[in-house]
Every structure is written in C-alpha cells, then in structure tokens.
Amino acid sequence: MEHYLYLIIDLATLSIPFMASFYPKHAYYKRWKYLFPSLMIVGILFLIWDAYFTKIGVWGFNERYLTGIKVFTLPLEEVLFFLCIPYSSVFIFFSLDYLLKKDPLYKIHKYITYLLIILSIVLLGQYYDRWYTLSTFGLLLLYLVYHVYRKTYLGRYYVSYAVTLVFFFVVNGILTGSWIDAPVVWYNNEENMALRLGTIPFEDMFYGFLLIALVLDGFQYLRKNRH
C-alpha cells in the first residue's frame, strides 16, 4: 500500500476542490478553459526545472512510496503534483475572490512585496552557490520586480496563498518525511539553505508561491482577455 502514498496525496489534494468545482452558484468548472492552458504551460516549465534538478541531485524520490510508473524521467506522481496542487490552490483563490468582498491586505500589499524583494536579494547574496536557493529566489525576485514595474496588485495572491499554506504544511510535511519513516521527496542540503520548517525546506514555501502565482497570472490574463 505504501507504494501508492504519493499518488494518494496527489488525489486527496485534488478531490475536494474538484468536487466543489461544480457548486452551481459559483462554478469553478466554467473557468477551466482559462485555467488548464495556464496549468499546462507553467507545469511544463516547472517539470523541466524539476527533471534537471533531479538529474543533478538537488532532490530525488524514494521508490518505496512510488508506483514505479515514469513519465520520461520523472515519477508519474511528481507530474500529477503539478496538476493537483495548482488546481487546488487556484480554486482557493477563486473561492476567496468570491467570498471576500474587501481585501484585508489592500493597504499593505506593497510592503509585503518589497519585503519579499529584500529577502530575495539578501538570500541570493548569501547562498548564490546553492542551486535550489539561487533558482527559487532569483526567479522570485524577477517575478516581483516585474510586477512592481507593472504596478500589479498582488494582495489577493498573498491572501489566498496564506490560506494555501495551511494545506501546504500538511502535504509537503508528509512528502518531506513528517509522520512517516522516510521522506517521499529527499533534498540535498548542500544545494539549499539547510533550513527546515519541521521537515520542509525553507525554499519550498517560495517555490510554491512562484508556481501558484504564475498559474494565477495565466488564469487571470486569459479570463480578462476572453473576448
């Protein structure tokens, strides 16, 4: 049964948002035509990143918790991760966008962005020789600077990701070894800050934000330009 653990995590993450997608008053499934192209494009980019880092040993996978099915060089479960997690996370954004009439971060969203930019610069200066830290915070810095230049409002991204983090710590906790004998996904600490939140590498929070934010950007762009 343990060979299905990663697959079960993927499907469990997807299950409730998928079923709730058909809620008639605010149907998420009607937005699939905007969501899935974004999921596909961003997912492919992250899978290329993922495959390369797996190849050079930045991280890897414990066969004990995998079905053994491969998609090119990656486990099937890892490929599904980049469908299930963004789908569920954008669902959270979609739901909060409907439920929250007032944005609680409206007055401070710029400060959050500037703080993340400063954090990225500091960590890049200190850990420029570690692949996971360098790539995550380098790309995050470029993303945030671009949106500052474009004067994009990111407050609702931060709110929805804060809610997503609750589930992130459960899912990523299991994947990185919390509550089980060994991690499903292992990380080479020579290629990251070696700072863990429980069993979760610190970089994972920002890698996750970048993944979800890029999917949201595509989703929002296609929705606004549907005509």
Coordinates of N, CA and C in Angstrom, one line a residue:
M1 N 0.8 -1.2 0.0 CA 0.0 0.0 0.0 C 0.9 1.3 0.0
E2 N 2.0 1.2 0.7 CA 2.9 2.4 0.7 C 3.4 2.9 -0.6
H3 N 3.4 2.0 -1.6 CA 3.8 2.4 -3.0 C 2.8 3.4 -3.6
Y4 N 1.7 3.5 -3.0 CA 0.7 4.4 -3.5 C 0.6 5.7 -2.7
L5 N 1.5 5.9 -1.8 CA 1.4 7.1 -0.9 C 1.4 8.4 -1.6
Y6 N 2.4 8.6 -2.5 CA 2.5 9.9 -3.2 C 1.2 10.1 -4.1
L7 N 0.8 9.0 -4.7 CA -0.4 9.1 -5.6 C -1.6 9.5 -4.8
I8 N -1.8 8.9 -3.6 CA -2.9 9.2 -2.7 C -2.9 10.6 -2.3
I9 N -1.7 11.1 -2.0 CA -1.6 12.5 -1.6 C -2.0 13.5 -2.7
D10 N -1.6 13.2 -3.9 CA -2.0 14.0 -5.1 C -3.5 14.0 -5.2
L11 N -4.1 12.8 -5.2 CA -5.5 12.7 -5.5 C -6.4 13.2 -4.3
A12 N -5.9 13.1 -3.1 CA -6.6 13.6 -1.9 C -6.6 15.2 -2.0
T13 N -5.4 15.7 -2.4 CA -5.3 17.2 -2.5 C -6.3 17.7 -3.6
L14 N -6.5 17.0 -4.6 CA -7.4 17.4 -5.7 C -8.9 17.1 -5.4
S15 N -9.2 16.1 -4.6 CA -10.5 15.6 -4.5 C -11.6 16.6 -4.1
I16 N -11.4 17.3 -3.0 CA -12.4 18.2 -2.5 C -12.6 19.5 -3.4
P17 N -11.5 20.1 -3.9 CA -11.6 21.2 -4.8 C -12.3 20.8 -6.1
F18 N -12.0 19.6 -6.6 CA -12.6 19.1 -7.8 C -14.1 18.9 -7.6
M19 N -14.5 18.3 -6.6 CA -16.0 18.1 -6.3 C -16.7 19.5 -6.1
A20 N -16.0 20.4 -5.4 CA -16.6 21.7 -5.2 C -16.6 22.6 -6.4
S21 N -15.9 22.2 -7.4 CA -15.9 22.9 -8.7 C -17.2 23.1 -9.4
F22 N -18.1 22.2 -9.0 CA -19.4 22.2 -9.6 C -20.5 22.8 -8.8
Y23 N -20.1 23.6 -7.8 CA -21.1 24.4 -7.0 C -21.8 25.3 -7.9
P24 N -23.1 25.2 -8.0 CA -23.8 26.0 -9.1 C -23.7 27.5 -9.0
K25 N -23.7 28.0 -7.7 CA -23.7 29.5 -7.6 C -22.4 30.2 -8.0
H26 N -21.4 29.4 -8.0 CA -20.0 30.0 -8.3 C -19.2 28.8 -8.9
A27 N -19.5 28.4 -10.1 CA -18.9 27.2 -10.6 C -17.5 27.4 -11.2
Y28 N -16.6 26.7 -10.5 CA -15.2 26.8 -10.9 C -15.0 26.1 -12.3
Y29 N -15.7 25.1 -12.6 CA -15.5 24.3 -13.8 C -15.7 25.2 -15.0
K30 N -16.5 26.2 -14.9 CA -16.8 27.2 -16.0 C -15.5 28.0 -16.3
R31 N -14.5 27.9 -15.5 CA -13.3 28.7 -15.7 C -12.1 27.7 -16.2
W32 N -12.4 26.5 -16.4 CA -11.4 25.5 -16.8 C -10.7 26.0 -18.1
K33 N -11.5 26.6 -19.0 CA -10.9 26.9 -20.3 C -9.9 28.0 -20.1
Y34 N -9.9 28.7 -19.0 CA -8.8 29.7 -18.7 C -7.7 29.1 -17.9
L35 N -8.1 28.1 -17.0 CA -7.2 27.5 -16.1 C -6.2 26.5 -16.7
F36 N -6.8 25.6 -17.5 CA -6.0 24.5 -18.0 C -4.8 24.9 -18.9
P37 N -5.0 25.9 -19.8 CA -3.9 26.3 -20.6 C -2.7 26.8 -19.8
S38 N -3.1 27.6 -18.7 CA -2.1 28.1 -17.8 C -1.4 27.0 -17.0
L39 N -2.2 26.1 -16.5 CA -1.6 24.9 -15.8 C -0.6 24.2 -16.7
M40 N -1.0 24.0 -18.0 CA -0.1 23.2 -18.9 C 1.2 23.9 -19.1
I41 N 1.1 25.2 -19.5 CA 2.3 26.0 -19.8 C 3.3 26.1 -18.6
V42 N 2.7 26.5 -17.4 CA 3.6 26.6 -16.2 C 4.0 25.3 -15.8
G43 N 3.2 24.3 -15.8 CA 3.5 22.9 -15.4 C 4.7 22.4 -16.2
I44 N 4.7 22.6 -17.5 CA 5.8 22.1 -18.4 C 7.1 22.8 -18.0
L45 N 7.1 24.1 -17.7 CA 8.3 24.8 -17.3 C 8.8 24.3 -16.0
F46 N 7.9 24.1 -15.1 CA 8.4 23.6 -13.8 C 8.8 22.1 -13.8
L47 N 8.2 21.3 -14.7 CA 8.7 20.0 -14.8 C 10.1 19.9 -15.5
I48 N 10.4 20.8 -16.4 CA 11.7 20.8 -16.9 C 12.7 21.2 -15.8
W49 N 12.4 22.2 -15.0 CA 13.2 22.6 -13.9 C 13.3 21.4 -12.9
D50 N 12.2 20.7 -12.7 CA 12.2 19.5 -11.8 C 13.1 18.4 -12.3
A51 N 13.0 18.1 -13.6 CA 13.7 17.0 -14.2 C 15.2 17.3 -14.1
Y52 N 15.6 18.5 -14.4 CA 17.0 18.9 -14.4 C 17.6 18.8 -13.0
F53 N 16.9 19.3 -12.0 CA 17.3 19.2 -10.6 C 17.4 17.8 -10.1
T54 N 16.5 17.0 -10.6 CA 16.5 15.5 -10.2 C 17.8 14.9 -10.8
K55 N 18.1 15.3 -12.0 CA 19.3 14.7 -12.7 C 20.6 15.1 -12.0
I56 N 20.7 16.3 -11.5 CA 21.9 16.8 -10.9 C 22.0 16.5 -9.4
G57 N 20.9 15.9 -8.9 CA 20.9 15.6 -7.5 C 20.5 16.6 -6.5
V58 N 19.8 17.7 -6.9 CA 19.4 18.7 -6.0 C 18.3 18.1 -5.1
W59 N 17.4 17.2 -5.7 CA 16.4 16.5 -4.9 C 16.2 15.2 -5.7
G60 N 15.4 14.3 -5.0 CA 15.1 13.0 -5.7 C 13.9 12.3 -5.0
F61 N 13.6 11.1 -5.3 CA 12.4 10.5 -4.9 C 12.7 9.1 -4.3
N62 N 11.9 8.7 -3.3 CA 12.0 7.5 -2.6 C 11.1 6.4 -3.3
E63 N 11.7 5.5 -4.0 CA 10.9 4.5 -4.7 C 9.9 3.7 -3.8
R64 N 10.2 3.7 -2.5 CA 9.3 3.0 -1.6 C 7.9 3.5 -1.6
Y65 N 7.7 4.8 -1.9 CA 6.4 5.4 -1.9 C 5.9 5.7 -3.3
L66 N 6.4 5.1 -4.3 CA 6.0 5.4 -5.7 C 5.5 4.2 -6.4
T67 N 4.6 4.4 -7.3 CA 4.1 3.2 -8.1 C 5.1 2.6 -9.1
G68 N 6.1 3.4 -9.4 CA 7.1 2.9 -10.3 C 6.8 3.4 -11.8
I69 N 5.7 4.0 -12.0 CA 5.4 4.5 -13.4 C 6.1 5.8 -13.6
K70 N 6.8 5.9 -14.8 CA 7.6 7.1 -15.1 C 6.9 7.8 -16.3
V71 N 7.1 9.1 -16.2 CA 6.7 10.0 -17.4 C 8.0 10.6 -17.8
F72 N 8.6 10.1 -18.9 CA 10.0 10.4 -19.2 C 10.9 10.1 -18.0
T73 N 11.5 11.0 -17.4 CA 12.4 10.6 -16.3 C 11.8 10.8 -14.9
L74 N 10.6 11.4 -14.8 CA 10.0 11.7 -13.5 C 9.0 10.7 -13.1
P75 N 8.8 10.5 -11.8 CA 7.7 9.6 -11.4 C 6.3 10.2 -11.8
L76 N 5.4 9.4 -12.2 CA 4.0 9.8 -12.5 C 3.5 10.8 -11.4
E77 N 3.7 10.4 -10.2 CA 3.1 11.2 -9.1 C 3.7 12.6 -9.0
E78 N 4.9 12.8 -9.4 CA 5.5 14.1 -9.4 C 4.9 14.9 -10.6
V79 N 4.6 14.3 -11.7 CA 4.0 15.0 -12.8 C 2.6 15.5 -12.4
L80 N 1.8 14.6 -11.7 CA 0.5 14.9 -11.2 C 0.5 16.0 -10.2
F81 N 1.6 16.1 -9.4 CA 1.7 17.1 -8.4 C 1.5 18.5 -9.0
F82 N 2.1 18.7 -10.2 CA 2.0 20.0 -10.9 C 0.6 20.2 -11.6
L83 N -0.3 19.3 -11.5 CA -1.7 19.5 -11.9 C -2.5 19.7 -10.6
C84 N -2.4 18.8 -9.7 CA -3.2 18.7 -8.5 C -3.0 19.9 -7.6
I85 N -1.8 20.3 -7.3 CA -1.5 21.4 -6.3 C -2.0 22.7 -6.9
P86 N -1.5 23.1 -8.1 CA -2.0 24.4 -8.7 C -3.5 24.4 -8.9
Y87 N -4.1 23.3 -9.3 CA -5.6 23.3 -9.5 C -6.3 23.7 -8.2
S88 N -5.8 23.0 -7.1 CA -6.5 23.2 -5.8 C -6.2 24.6 -5.2
S89 N -5.0 25.1 -5.5 CA -4.6 26.4 -5.0 C -5.3 27.5 -5.7
V90 N -5.5 27.4 -7.0 CA -6.2 28.4 -7.8 C -7.7 28.4 -7.4
F91 N -8.2 27.2 -7.0 CA -9.6 27.1 -6.5 C -9.7 27.9 -5.2
I92 N -8.7 27.8 -4.4 CA -8.8 28.6 -3.1 C -8.8 30.1 -3.5
F93 N -8.0 30.6 -4.4 CA -8.0 32.0 -4.9 C -9.4 32.3 -5.4
F94 N -9.9 31.5 -6.3 CA -11.2 31.7 -6.9 C -12.3 31.8 -5.9
S95 N -12.3 30.9 -4.9 CA -13.3 30.9 -3.8 C -13.2 32.2 -2.9
L96 N -11.9 32.6 -2.5 CA -11.8 33.7 -1.7 C -12.1 35.0 -2.5
D97 N -11.8 35.0 -3.7 CA -12.1 36.2 -4.6 C -13.7 36.4 -4.6
Y98 N -14.4 35.3 -4.5 CA -15.9 35.4 -4.4 C -16.4 35.8 -3.0
L99 N -15.7 35.2 -2.0 CA -16.2 35.3 -0.6 C -15.8 36.6 0.0
L100 N -14.6 37.1 -0.3 CA -14.1 38.3 0.4 C -14.4 39.5 -0.4
K101 N -15.3 40.3 0.0 CA -15.6 41.5 -0.7 C -14.6 42.6 -0.5
K102 N -14.0 42.6 0.7 CA -12.9 43.5 1.0 C -11.6 42.8 1.1
D103 N -10.6 43.3 0.6 CA -9.3 42.7 0.6 C -8.5 43.1 1.9
P104 N -8.2 42.2 2.8 CA -7.6 42.6 4.1 C -6.2 43.2 3.9
L105 N -5.5 42.9 2.8 CA -4.2 43.4 2.6 C -4.1 44.6 1.6
Y106 N -5.2 45.2 1.4 CA -5.2 46.3 0.4 C -4.2 47.4 0.7
K107 N -4.1 47.7 2.0 CA -3.2 48.9 2.4 C -1.7 48.5 2.5
I108 N -1.5 47.2 2.6 CA -0.1 46.8 3.0 C 0.5 45.9 1.9
H109 N -0.2 45.6 0.8 CA 0.4 44.6 -0.1 C 1.7 45.0 -0.7
K110 N 1.9 46.3 -0.9 CA 3.2 46.8 -1.5 C 4.3 46.5 -0.5
Y111 N 4.1 46.6 0.8 CA 5.1 46.4 1.8 C 5.5 44.9 1.8
I112 N 4.5 44.0 1.6 CA 4.8 42.6 1.5 C 5.7 42.3 0.3
T113 N 5.4 42.9 -0.8 CA 6.2 42.7 -2.0 C 7.6 43.2 -1.8
Y114 N 7.7 44.4 -1.2 CA 9.1 45.0 -1.0 C 9.9 44.1 0.0
L115 N 9.2 43.6 1.0 CA 9.9 42.7 2.0 C 10.4 41.5 1.3
L116 N 9.6 40.9 0.4 CA 10.0 39.7 -0.3 C 11.1 40.0 -1.3
I117 N 11.1 41.2 -1.9 CA 12.2 41.5 -2.7 C 13.5 41.7 -1.9
I118 N 13.5 42.3 -0.8 CA 14.7 42.5 0.1 C 15.1 41.1 0.5
L119 N 14.2 40.2 1.0 CA 14.6 38.9 1.4 C 15.3 38.1 0.3
S120 N 14.7 38.2 -0.9 CA 15.3 37.5 -2.0 C 16.8 38.0 -2.3
I121 N 17.0 39.3 -2.3 CA 18.3 39.9 -2.5 C 19.3 39.4 -1.5
V122 N 18.9 39.4 -0.2 CA 19.8 39.0 0.9 C 20.1 37.6 0.7
L123 N 19.2 36.7 0.5 CA 19.4 35.3 0.4 C 20.2 34.9 -0.9
L124 N 20.0 35.6 -1.9 CA 20.8 35.4 -3.1 C 22.3 35.8 -2.9
G125 N 22.5 36.9 -2.2 CA 23.9 37.3 -1.8 C 24.6 36.3 -0.9
Q126 N 23.8 35.6 -0.1 CA 24.4 34.7 0.9 C 24.5 33.3 0.4
Y127 N 23.6 32.9 -0.5 CA 23.5 31.5 -0.9 C 23.6 31.4 -2.4
Y128 N 24.3 32.2 -3.1 CA 24.4 32.2 -4.5 C 25.0 30.9 -5.1
D129 N 25.7 30.1 -4.2 CA 26.3 28.9 -4.7 C 25.5 27.7 -4.5
R130 N 24.2 27.8 -4.1 CA 23.3 26.7 -3.9 C 22.2 26.7 -4.8
W131 N 22.0 25.7 -5.6 CA 21.2 25.7 -6.8 C 19.7 26.0 -6.4
Y132 N 19.2 25.3 -5.4 CA 17.8 25.5 -5.1 C 17.5 26.9 -4.6
T133 N 18.3 27.4 -3.7 CA 18.1 28.7 -3.2 C 18.3 29.8 -4.3
L134 N 19.4 29.6 -5.1 CA 19.6 30.6 -6.2 C 18.5 30.6 -7.2
S135 N 18.0 29.5 -7.7 CA 17.0 29.5 -8.7 C 15.6 30.0 -8.1
T136 N 15.3 29.5 -6.9 CA 14.0 29.9 -6.3 C 13.9 31.4 -6.1
F137 N 14.9 32.0 -5.4 CA 14.9 33.4 -5.0 C 15.3 34.3 -6.2
G138 N 16.1 33.8 -7.1 CA 16.4 34.5 -8.3 C 15.1 34.7 -9.2
L139 N 14.4 33.7 -9.4 CA 13.1 33.8 -10.2 C 12.1 34.6 -9.4
L140 N 12.0 34.4 -8.1 CA 11.0 35.1 -7.3 C 11.3 36.6 -7.4
L141 N 12.6 37.0 -7.3 CA 13.0 38.4 -7.4 C 12.6 39.0 -8.8
L142 N 12.9 38.3 -9.9 CA 12.5 38.7 -11.2 C 11.0 38.9 -11.3
Y143 N 10.2 37.9 -10.8 CA 8.8 38.0 -10.8 C 8.2 39.2 -10.1
L144 N 8.7 39.4 -8.9 CA 8.2 40.5 -8.1 C 8.6 41.9 -8.7
V145 N 9.8 42.0 -9.1 CA 10.3 43.3 -9.7 C 9.4 43.6 -11.0
Y146 N 9.2 42.6 -11.8 CA 8.3 42.7 -13.0 C 6.9 43.3 -12.6
H147 N 6.4 42.7 -11.5 CA 5.0 43.1 -11.1 C 5.0 44.5 -10.4
V148 N 6.1 44.9 -9.8 CA 6.3 46.2 -9.3 C 6.3 47.2 -10.4
Y149 N 7.1 46.9 -11.4 CA 7.2 47.7 -12.6 C 5.8 47.9 -13.3
R150 N 5.0 46.8 -13.4 CA 3.7 46.8 -14.0 C 2.6 47.3 -13.1
K151 N 3.0 47.6 -11.8 CA 2.1 48.1 -10.8 C 0.9 47.1 -10.6
T152 N 1.2 45.8 -10.6 CA 0.2 44.8 -10.4 C -0.2 44.7 -9.0
Y153 N -1.5 44.5 -8.8 CA -2.0 44.3 -7.4 C -1.9 42.9 -7.0
L154 N -1.1 42.6 -6.0 CA -0.8 41.2 -5.6 C -1.5 40.8 -4.3
G155 N -2.2 41.7 -3.7 CA -2.8 41.5 -2.4 C -3.6 40.2 -2.3
R156 N -4.5 40.0 -3.3 CA -5.3 38.8 -3.2 C -4.5 37.5 -3.4
Y157 N -3.4 37.6 -4.2 CA -2.5 36.5 -4.3 C -1.9 36.1 -2.9
Y158 N -1.5 37.1 -2.1 CA -0.9 36.8 -0.8 C -2.0 36.3 0.1
V159 N -3.2 36.8 0.1 CA -4.2 36.3 0.9 C -4.5 34.8 0.6
S160 N -4.7 34.5 -0.6 CA -5.1 33.1 -1.0 C -3.9 32.2 -0.7
Y161 N -2.7 32.6 -0.9 CA -1.5 31.8 -0.6 C -1.4 31.5 0.9
A162 N -1.7 32.5 1.7 CA -1.7 32.3 3.1 C -2.6 31.2 3.6
V163 N -3.8 31.1 2.9 CA -4.7 30.0 3.2 C -4.1 28.7 2.7
T164 N -3.6 28.8 1.5 CA -3.0 27.6 0.9 C -1.9 27.0 1.7
L165 N -1.1 27.9 2.4 CA 0.0 27.4 3.3 C -0.5 26.4 4.4
V166 N -1.7 26.6 4.8 CA -2.2 25.6 5.8 C -2.2 24.2 5.3
F167 N -2.6 24.0 4.1 CA -2.6 22.7 3.4 C -1.2 22.3 2.9
F168 N -0.4 23.3 2.5 CA 0.9 23.1 2.1 C 1.7 22.4 3.2
F169 N 1.6 22.9 4.4 CA 2.4 22.3 5.5 C 2.0 20.9 5.8
V170 N 0.8 20.5 5.6 CA 0.4 19.1 5.7 C 0.9 18.3 4.6
V171 N 0.6 18.7 3.3 CA 1.0 17.9 2.2 C 2.6 17.8 2.1
N172 N 3.2 19.0 2.1 CA 4.7 19.0 2.0 C 5.3 18.4 3.2
G173 N 4.7 18.5 4.3 CA 5.2 17.8 5.5 C 5.3 16.3 5.3
I174 N 4.3 15.7 4.8 CA 4.3 14.3 4.6 C 5.3 13.9 3.5
L175 N 5.4 14.7 2.4 CA 6.3 14.4 1.3 C 7.7 14.5 1.7
T176 N 8.0 15.4 2.7 CA 9.4 15.6 3.1 C 9.7 14.7 4.4
G177 N 8.8 13.9 4.8 CA 9.2 12.9 5.9 C 8.4 13.0 7.2
S178 N 7.6 14.0 7.3 CA 6.8 14.1 8.6 C 5.8 13.0 8.7
W179 N 5.8 12.4 9.9 CA 4.8 11.3 10.2 C 5.0 10.0 9.5
I180 N 6.0 9.9 8.7 CA 6.3 8.6 8.0 C 7.8 8.3 8.2
D181 N 8.2 7.1 7.9 CA 9.5 6.6 8.2 C 10.6 7.3 7.5
A182 N 10.4 7.7 6.2 CA 11.4 8.3 5.4 C 10.7 9.3 4.4
P183 N 11.4 10.3 3.9 CA 10.8 11.2 3.0 C 10.4 10.6 1.7
V184 N 9.3 11.1 1.1 CA 8.9 10.7 -0.2 C 9.8 11.4 -1.2
V185 N 10.1 12.7 -0.9 CA 11.0 13.5 -1.7 C 12.1 13.9 -0.8
W186 N 13.4 13.6 -1.2 CA 14.5 14.0 -0.4 C 15.2 15.2 -1.1
Y187 N 15.9 16.0 -0.2 CA 16.6 17.2 -0.7 C 18.1 17.1 -0.3
N188 N 18.9 17.5 -1.2 CA 20.4 17.6 -0.9 C 20.6 18.9 -0.2
N189 N 21.0 18.9 1.0 CA 21.1 20.2 1.8 C 22.3 21.0 1.4
E190 N 23.2 20.4 0.5 CA 24.3 21.2 0.0 C 23.8 22.2 -1.1
E191 N 22.6 22.0 -1.6 CA 22.0 22.8 -2.6 C 20.9 23.7 -2.2
N192 N 20.7 23.7 -0.8 CA 19.7 24.7 -0.3 C 20.3 25.3 1.0
M193 N 19.5 26.0 1.7 CA 19.9 26.7 2.9 C 20.1 25.8 4.1
A194 N 19.6 24.6 4.0 CA 19.7 23.6 5.1 C 18.8 24.1 6.3
L195 N 17.9 24.9 6.0 CA 16.9 25.4 7.0 C 15.6 24.8 6.8
R196 N 15.1 24.1 7.8 CA 13.9 23.3 7.6 C 12.8 23.9 8.6
L197 N 11.6 23.9 8.0 CA 10.4 24.2 8.9 C 9.7 22.8 9.1
G198 N 10.1 22.3 10.3 CA 9.8 20.9 10.5 C 10.7 20.0 9.6
T199 N 10.1 19.4 8.6 CA 10.9 18.6 7.6 C 11.0 19.3 6.3
I200 N 10.3 20.5 6.1 CA 10.1 21.2 4.9 C 11.3 22.2 4.6
P201 N 12.0 22.1 3.5 CA 13.0 23.1 3.2 C 12.4 24.5 3.1
F202 N 13.1 25.5 3.7 CA 12.6 26.9 3.7 C 12.2 27.3 2.3
E203 N 13.0 27.0 1.3 CA 12.8 27.4 -0.1 C 11.4 26.9 -0.6
D204 N 10.9 25.8 -0.1 CA 9.7 25.3 -0.7 C 8.5 26.2 -0.6
M205 N 8.4 27.1 0.4 CA 7.3 28.0 0.5 C 7.3 29.0 -0.6
F206 N 8.5 29.4 -1.0 CA 8.6 30.4 -2.1 C 8.6 29.8 -3.5
Y207 N 9.1 28.6 -3.6 CA 8.9 27.8 -4.8 C 7.4 27.6 -5.1
G208 N 6.7 27.3 -4.0 CA 5.3 27.1 -4.2 C 4.5 28.3 -4.5
F209 N 4.9 29.4 -3.9 CA 4.3 30.7 -4.3 C 4.5 31.1 -5.7
L210 N 5.7 30.9 -6.2 CA 6.1 31.2 -7.6 C 5.2 30.3 -8.5
L211 N 5.1 29.1 -8.2 CA 4.3 28.2 -9.1 C 2.9 28.6 -9.1
I212 N 2.3 28.9 -8.0 CA 0.8 29.3 -8.0 C 0.6 30.6 -8.6
A213 N 1.5 31.6 -8.3 CA 1.4 32.9 -8.8 C 1.5 33.0 -10.3
L214 N 2.3 32.2 -10.9 CA 2.5 32.1 -12.4 C 1.2 31.5 -13.0
V215 N 0.7 30.5 -12.4 CA -0.6 29.9 -12.9 C -1.7 30.9 -12.8
L216 N -1.8 31.6 -11.7 CA -2.8 32.6 -11.5 C -2.6 33.7 -12.5
D217 N -1.4 34.1 -12.8 CA -1.2 35.2 -13.8 C -1.8 34.7 -15.2
G218 N -1.5 33.5 -15.5 CA -2.0 33.0 -16.8 C -3.6 32.9 -16.8
F219 N -4.1 32.4 -15.7 CA -5.5 32.3 -15.5 C -6.2 33.6 -15.6
Q220 N -5.7 34.6 -14.9 CA -6.2 35.9 -14.9 C -6.1 36.6 -16.3
Y221 N -5.0 36.4 -16.9 CA -4.8 37.0 -18.2 C -5.8 36.5 -19.2
L222 N -6.0 35.1 -19.2 CA -6.9 34.5 -20.2 C -8.4 34.9 -19.9
R223 N -8.7 35.0 -18.6 CA -10.0 35.3 -18.2 C -10.4 36.8 -18.6
K224 N -9.4 37.7 -18.5 CA -9.7 39.1 -18.8 C -9.7 39.3 -20.3
N225 N -9.0 38.5 -21.0 CA -8.9 38.7 -22.5 C -9.7 37.6 -23.2
R226 N -10.8 37.1 -22.6 CA -11.5 36.0 -23.2 C -12.2 36.4 -24.5
H227 N -12.4 37.7 -24.8 CA -13.1 38.1 -26.0 C -12.1 38.5 -27.1

